[in-house]
Each structure stands twice: as C-alpha cells, then as structure tokens.
C-alpha cells in the first residue's frame, strides 16, 4: 500500500537547480536510502517530503492518516526548554491524551461519583492503551540514556551540539509514525551507538527514508537505494553493494550511449552534407531528426570525484608520546600515555564521545600541550589535520582563494603539476563555483572543500577527526581510495565502521577514565572479539602502546654507504617514481567505465603495485637513514 506519492518535484535556489521533474512513491514498510554528492539536494528533498519546505513545482500527497516523524540534519531547537519538554513536544496525540487523563483524575479526586468523568476516564485509558502511552516516560529515559543524555531537566541551551542532535534523534525514534525520515542519524554517535541504532531501526515496522554516509547501515537496513545525480533521481533495488553493481552497469551504458550518439550523429551529418534530393516528407522528417539530434545533449560520463595522490616522503621517525597526561578540570583524559607511531602506520581511534579522542589528535597536531610528558615529531613529518571545525570557514571568502591559501600548485605522485582550479574540478566544484562565496555552499560542500584544502598541503602524516560527518558516500569512497594508496602515516578517529575497516589495521580503544587499550586488527575483528569475550586481545595503553622496535646490532660508529648501496639508493628512488606514476594511472583507470573482469584485474594490479611500493620504500628508508648517519 502506497503511503506517499511525489509528482514532478523541482527545486532551485537562485540560479542553481537542485533537481527537476522528480517523481516517486513510498510503500508501507519500505526502507529507502538516499545518496548523492553534497549539494545535490538530498536534505532539501527530505524537507519537502516531510512537509518542512515547499517545492517550486510538483506536489507531495500523503495517504489519509499517515504520520511522519522527521530528524533534520541541523534541528531547530528552543534553547530555553528542557530535554523532557522537547521530547514530548512532538508527541501531540500522546501528550494531549495524557494531559486530559491527568485532568480527569484530578476532577475525580473532588467528585469520585461523577459518572461522566468516570466514563471519560475509561475512554481515555483505552486510547492510551492503544498507542502505548503508559510506557512513554520509561521509553524516553531508556533511549536518551542509551544515547548518552541523562539529565531530562537540563535546558537544551546547556547541551553540546552533539548532545542536542542526539536528543532530536531520540524524539524522532519515540514519535509514533508510519514514515520515519532521518537525515544523517549517525552523526555524532560512537560506533557502539551506531550498532544499537541499526538494531532499533531494523525492528521498526514504519517505512524508512534516510540519508546516511554509513555504508554498513545502507547495506543492512535498506531495500531500495535512491541516488540524486545531476538533478535526476535514479532508483535502484537493493542495498549499497547492489547499488554499486547497478551503477557500474549504468555508467557502462552511458558510455555506450555516448558512443552511439556520436555514431548516429556522424552518419546523419554525412547524409546531410551530400545534399538530399528534394524536400519530400520523408527527407524533411529526417532533417528534423538530425537537427533535434544536434541539439540533444550528448550523454556524458558519470560525475565522479577523484583524489590525486599527493604526499611528501617520510623518514622512519614520525610521532612519539612519552608519559603524556592531559586533564580538563577534574576530568583526566590521558594519563601517562606512551605511544610510538611509525612510518606507514594506519591507526584507528574509537570510543564513546568525550573520552579524549580529539584531545589526542590535538596533541599530535600541536594544537594543545600536555600537562606532563612530551610529544616529539620526526624531522621529515609534514602533518595535516582534518578536524571537526570546518564550519569556521570564512563565509565571505571565495572558494578558489580558500584553496589557494594552502597551495596554488601541487605536484602529484606521478610528477605532474596540478593547479588549485584543477583540484577543485576533481572535487566536483565546476568552474562556475570557483568564485562563489563559501557562505553559499551547503554544509556538505563546505566539508568537501575543507577536505580538499587539507590534502593540498601534501601531507605525509594525515590526522582525520570524524571525517564521515557531513560527507557524502561518494566523497568518502574517493577518500578511502586515496588512503588505500597513501604512502604516509594515517591516524583516524571515527565512528564509521566501514571507513575504519577500509583504512586502518590497528586500533586505540578509548574506554573512558583515561583507560586506553590497543587492538591489532580491523574494527570488525575488534567487535567480533569483544562479542566473544569481555576483554578481547587488548592491552592497557596507560603504561605503553608501541610495537617492539626492530633490534639492530649496535655499531661502534655510524657507517657510510658502500658504492653498491649508493647505486641501489639511486635505483630505488627511480623505481619509487615509476611505481607512483603507475599507481596514479591505475587509479585513473578505475574511475572509467570498465567491464567487471577488467575492473577486477586493474584492482589486483593496483594492490600488487602498492605492495611493491611499500617494500621499495622500506629499503629506501633504510639506506637513506644510513646516508644521513642515523642508522
């Protein structure tokens, strides 16, 4: 049974068209994931469906009696009301009936024999039973506690942005609804809470329409994947994995359509140049078709975001923390933490909100200082930090000037010079947007721009603090592809289980109260180990977290390179350049429409190239250290 129909929806802001002639229907119990690059109009479409905004053209029709609960990406909340009041402010029917019930009970205290009041009380009890209102208070407290909000009498203005967002999510979850609309519900949640939310949503009978960057949620929860691309809505059956397969087929079809379009046009123009005899009905109809074909836009390739590999070489010594402690007031976040991070390490940081993950990143980035202990950087470290504060971008600054502030030109891994404008186009900022003011960008576009600027610094050590927040699935996929071939050191704090599985091979688990544990493996391996036993193969990090150093035979004095080793060092540098160029070529090839077999073969070649590059770097670093007299 269809509960919602949308017909020929269109929306634009100023001269920017978000989408046009979009039509769809939502069936009872359907589970739909909406994806698309930032700025494509996803959040706007959800607002229109939820009745929060009007389309320029078209209409949305609800089946009679359909109830909608909606979580906005940036909820509007009165800072002066309490958490409790906000939680029940959307529960109109429930709150109204409970208020009537309490009023009748108060009346019966004074008039216990009032037959009309007794009848009204009985009726209200039946209605409250029917909607499960008696358990509302307990349900509210349970959900808020699970989301990390325990003070129901606290005013919303006293909460952090992340806490307010979680209160808004809780309200959407308890609101009786036939259609639940969620815009990025996993933002500001830790990985454990995302697991819980996934379970809660999976048990609901309501239809679900959500925007999320969490690929595991998309794969496990949704039955239909919709993509907003180029102003059009494409509808696929299945979760994220199935969507990727179908999108690959659509990309191949677009390539074939473009080739066929050119072929037909070439043939028809040749006929036209021959000068068709006469102007009969058939000839004139053919000429009309040719003119229409010439005016018809050629089917273009899929819009894809590419990240050009950029990095500087890195020595063996990267980041070392020795007995580091940090506290804020009475809260101890880090206590005597010793940690050694080497070249090529890929470290994930996980744990609940507010336990010190960002504090550690700020210390590594030298934006904060420890209360005691030391943080030491290697001399070759060129660090860039993608934090959560991209909202501080200057609204009056132009997009291209913001990128040029980092670098006007960068040299890619294959030795090519790329301009700031070219990098903007790779990041799906077309030339007409380069001189737009940052204040005109959507929240997701601002995050994408901030990511570009971070990478323009050409770092060899990259710190990422919750990179998934407000980034679209396509940008995240491109970022993960970039990180696959990133030759430097990566440290990422994230709640995104998919991103962690893709990009890191060891974890620091923050448990609170300055307890930090290490786990050698992916997030999924850690989650599985934790399910099997209370304390998986982890060890406390309070005393020390570092791998055993490679033991070297002590030398009486530094030695110099032999003639053979100097020649080898030169050959290694040449081979590194060749492998980096090959990596860039293979990455570019993966962004084209390839048959599945060719795609798989290219991916395998890319993996083998990356492995060889890593081994070559290892040997280069060893010989370079000797040459520098540091072996």
mmCIF file of C-alpha atoms in Angstrom, residues 317-323 337-343 345 376 544-548:
data_model
loop_
_atom_site.group_PDB
_atom_site.id
_atom_site.type_symbol
_atom_site.label_atom_id
_atom_site.label_comp_id
_atom_site.label_asym_id
_atom_site.label_seq_id
_atom_site.Cartn_x
_atom_site.Cartn_y
_atom_site.Cartn_z
ATOM 1 C CA UNK A 317 60.767 8.567 12.937
ATOM 2 C CA UNK A 318 57.251 10.027 12.946
ATOM 3 C CA UNK A 319 55.429 10.677 16.262
ATOM 4 C CA UNK A 320 56.351 9.648 19.798
ATOM 5 C CA UNK A 321 54.470 10.311 23.029
ATOM 6 C CA UNK A 322 56.274 9.737 26.317
ATOM 7 C CA UNK A 323 54.322 9.615 29.605
ATOM 8 C CA UNK A 337 50.358 7.591 27.799
ATOM 9 C CA UNK A 338 53.380 6.299 25.934
ATOM 10 C CA UNK A 339 52.845 5.719 22.228
ATOM 11 C CA UNK A 340 55.147 5.263 19.245
ATOM 12 C CA UNK A 341 53.732 5.867 15.751
ATOM 13 C CA UNK A 342 55.923 4.927 12.808
ATOM 14 C CA UNK A 343 56.064 5.473 9.066
ATOM 15 C CA UNK A 345 51.195 3.073 10.446
ATOM 16 C CA UNK A 376 58.027 14.544 19.655
ATOM 17 C CA UNK A 544 52.923 1.969 26.938
ATOM 18 C CA UNK A 545 51.494 1.281 23.493
ATOM 19 C CA UNK A 546 54.092 0.570 20.863
ATOM 20 C CA UNK A 547 55.321 -2.250 18.723
ATOM 21 C CA UNK A 548 58.599 -3.887 19.558
#
